[in-house]
C-alpha positions as CSV (number, residue, x, y, z in Angstrom):
1,M,0.2,0.0,-0.2
2,I,2.8,2.7,1.3
3,N,4.8,1.5,-2.4
4,L,1.2,2.6,-4.8
5,I,1.0,5.7,-2.6
6,W,5.0,6.4,-3.2
7,A,4.0,5.8,-7.1
8,A,1.4,7.7,-7.1
9,M,3.0,11.2,-5.6
10,I,6.0,10.8,-7.7
11,I,3.6,10.1,-11.2
12,I,1.4,12.9,-10.1
13,G,4.7,15.6,-9.5
14,I,6.4,14.6,-13.0
15,V,2.5,14.7,-14.8
16,Y,2.3,18.2,-12.7
17,S,6.1,19.3,-13.7
18,I,5.3,18.0,-17.1
19,A,1.4,20.1,-17.7
20,S,2.9,23.9,-15.8
21,G,6.4,23.5,-17.8
22,N,8.6,23.1,-15.0
23,I,10.7,19.9,-16.6
24,E,14.5,22.2,-15.2
25,S,13.4,23.1,-12.3
26,L,12.0,19.0,-11.8
27,N,15.5,17.5,-13.6
28,T,16.9,20.0,-10.8
29,G,14.4,18.4,-8.2
30,I,15.7,14.7,-8.9
31,L,19.3,15.2,-9.8
32,D,19.4,17.8,-5.8
33,S,18.1,15.4,-4.1
34,T,19.9,12.1,-4.8
35,K,22.9,13.8,-4.1
36,E,21.5,14.9,-1.0
37,A,20.6,11.1,-0.4
38,I,23.9,9.9,-0.6
39,S,25.7,12.8,1.1
40,L,22.9,12.3,4.5
41,C,23.4,8.0,3.9
42,I,27.4,8.1,4.3
43,T,26.8,10.2,7.7
44,M,23.6,7.9,8.9
45,L,25.9,4.8,7.8
46,G,29.4,6.1,9.9
47,I,26.9,6.7,13.2
48,V,24.8,4.0,13.0
49,S,27.7,1.2,12.6
50,L,29.2,3.1,15.5
51,W,26.1,2.5,17.8
52,C,25.3,-0.6,15.9
53,G,28.6,-1.9,17.5
54,I,28.6,-0.5,20.6
55,M,25.5,-2.3,20.9
56,K,27.2,-5.4,19.8
57,I,30.1,-5.3,21.7
58,A,27.6,-4.6,25.1
59,D,25.9,-8.0,24.3
60,K,29.3,-9.5,24.0
61,S,30.5,-8.0,27.4
62,G,27.0,-9.7,28.9
63,L,25.8,-5.8,29.5
64,M,23.0,-6.7,27.4
65,N,22.2,-9.2,30.5
66,K,22.5,-6.8,33.0
67,W,20.1,-4.2,30.9
68,T,18.0,-7.0,30.3
69,K,18.1,-7.8,34.2
70,L,16.9,-4.2,34.9
71,L,14.2,-4.2,32.6
72,S,12.9,-7.3,34.0
73,P,10.8,-5.6,36.8
74,V,8.9,-3.6,34.0
75,M,8.9,-6.0,31.1
76,K,7.1,-9.0,34.0
77,V,4.5,-6.7,34.2
78,L,3.8,-5.6,30.2
79,F,4.4,-9.4,29.6
80,P,3.8,-11.1,32.7
81,K,2.7,-15.0,29.6
82,L,5.7,-13.9,28.6
83,P,8.9,-16.6,29.7
84,A,12.0,-14.2,31.2
85,D,13.8,-17.4,29.5
86,S,12.1,-17.1,25.8
87,K,14.0,-15.7,22.7
88,A,11.5,-12.8,22.5
89,Y,12.1,-11.4,26.0
90,K,16.2,-10.5,24.9
91,Y,14.7,-9.2,21.5
92,I,12.6,-6.5,23.0
93,C,14.6,-5.8,25.9
94,T,17.1,-5.1,22.9
95,N,15.2,-3.6,20.8
96,I,13.6,-1.5,24.1
97,V,17.0,-0.4,24.9
98,A,18.5,0.5,21.4
99,N,15.0,3.1,21.4
100,M,16.0,4.9,24.7
101,I,19.3,5.7,23.4
102,G,18.2,6.7,19.8
103,L,18.9,4.0,16.9
104,G,16.0,3.0,15.6
105,W,17.5,1.8,12.9
106,A,19.1,-0.6,14.9
107,S,16.5,-1.6,16.8
108,T,14.7,-2.2,14.1
109,P,16.4,-6.1,13.6
110,P,15.8,-6.5,17.0
111,A,12.2,-5.8,16.6
112,L,11.5,-8.3,13.5
113,K,13.3,-11.0,16.1
114,A,11.4,-10.6,18.9
115,M,8.0,-10.4,16.6
116,E,9.3,-13.5,14.7
117,E,9.3,-15.2,18.4
118,L,5.9,-14.1,19.6
119,A,4.3,-15.2,16.1
120,K,5.5,-19.1,16.8
121,M,4.5,-18.2,20.1
122,N,1.0,-17.4,18.5
123,N,1.1,-20.3,16.7
124,N,0.9,-18.2,14.1
125,N,-2.0,-17.0,14.5
126,I,-3.3,-14.4,11.5
127,K,-5.2,-12.9,15.1
128,A,-2.4,-11.5,16.7
129,S,-1.6,-12.1,20.5
130,R,-2.2,-9.7,23.1
131,E,1.8,-10.3,23.3
132,M,2.5,-9.0,20.3
133,S,-0.1,-6.1,20.6
134,I,1.8,-4.4,23.5
135,F,4.8,-4.8,22.2
136,L,4.3,-3.3,18.9
137,I,3.0,-0.4,20.7
138,L,5.9,0.5,22.8
139,N,7.8,0.1,20.0
140,V,6.0,3.2,18.5
141,S,5.4,4.7,21.5
142,S,9.5,4.9,21.5
143,L,10.5,6.2,24.5
144,Q,14.0,8.2,23.5
145,L,16.7,9.5,26.3
146,I,19.5,10.0,23.5
147,P,17.9,10.9,19.6
148,V,20.9,9.8,18.3
149,S,19.5,10.1,14.3
150,I,17.7,13.1,14.7
151,I,20.6,14.4,16.3
152,A,22.4,13.4,13.1
153,Y,19.8,14.3,10.6
154,R,19.7,18.0,12.1
155,A,23.7,18.0,12.0
156,E,23.5,17.1,8.6
157,Y,21.2,20.5,7.9
158,G,23.1,22.7,9.2
159,A,21.3,23.2,12.2
160,T,23.5,25.5,15.0
161,N,23.0,23.6,18.1
162,P,21.8,19.9,16.7
163,A,21.5,18.6,20.5
164,S,19.4,21.4,21.0
165,I,16.6,18.7,20.6
166,I,17.4,16.1,23.5
167,I,15.3,18.2,26.1
168,P,12.1,18.8,23.7
169,G,12.5,14.8,22.3
170,L,12.9,13.5,26.1
171,I,9.7,15.2,27.0
172,A,7.7,14.5,23.9
173,T,9.1,10.4,24.2
174,S,8.3,10.6,27.4
175,C,4.4,11.5,27.5
176,S,4.1,8.5,24.5
177,T,5.7,6.1,26.5
178,L,3.4,7.1,29.4
179,M,0.3,6.7,27.4
180,A,1.9,3.5,25.5
181,V,2.4,2.0,29.1
182,L,-0.9,2.5,30.2
183,L,-2.8,1.7,27.5
184,C,-0.6,-1.4,27.7
185,F,-1.8,-1.9,31.0
186,L,-5.3,-1.7,29.7
187,I,-4.9,-4.5,27.2
188,N,-3.9,-6.6,30.2
189,K,-6.3,-5.5,32.3
190,Y,-9.3,-6.2,29.8
191,S,-7.7,-9.9,28.5
192,N,-7.1,-11.3,32.5
193,K,-11.3,-10.5,32.4
194,R,-12.2,-12.0,29.3
195,T,-9.9,-15.0,29.9
196,K,-11.7,-15.5,33.4
197,R,-15.3,-14.6,32.0
198,A,-14.6,-17.8,29.4
199,A,-13.2,-20.0,32.1
200,K,-16.5,-18.4,33.8
201,N,-18.3,-19.9,31.0
202,N,-16.9,-22.7,30.2
203,D,-17.8,-24.0,34.3
204,N,-21.0,-22.8,33.6
205,N,-21.3,-25.4,30.6
206,N,-20.0,-28.1,31.9
207,D,-21.8,-28.6,35.2
208,T,-25.2,-28.0,33.0
209,N,-24.2,-30.9,30.9
210,S,-23.4,-32.9,33.4
211,M,-27.1,-32.1,34.9
212,L,-29.0,-33.0,31.4
213,K,-26.5,-36.3,32.0
214,K,-27.9,-36.8,34.9
215,N,-31.3,-36.5,34.4
216,I,-30.5,-38.4,31.1
């Protein structure tokens, strides 16, 4: 769907440029944007490579395990039915840590791995499980202590103080994460009530069936 939207935008832009007689501006824009895109990719490649290397060192040195233990109290509340020894648990923690230090690109691979493991636990059901929904909500809210990617973008585009985004970004992501956690609590609460209601109905049905068998 996104590919169709982008394709439609590009086609509409080209057709409008031709209709309005701005072919030269279109060619100039294409050349300038491609040059700018390559320059930005090179800049981001260095920054992301650096932090991905740091994350790899943290994983090999056991630091990721310590971060996982620090996050375990929150994880147990948000994912009460997720075993602590599952692969998804570690991937989720890695994703959260990567997002916290602002590595949106580096957080994508563990997020995909986490979803794969959660899908396996859900027996590859088309309908998302509660854990998958909660993880998606947390991933979208993305608490960031240091928005590395945004700082790099601002530096690339000539901002006088690229790091000035830290405080506003921290406030914004704190609010979004707080709302995400609240929503996760509501999902867990509703899911528990629904499970208890289903179990109660099942018990009532069993009692009814037992009474019918006795009467027969």
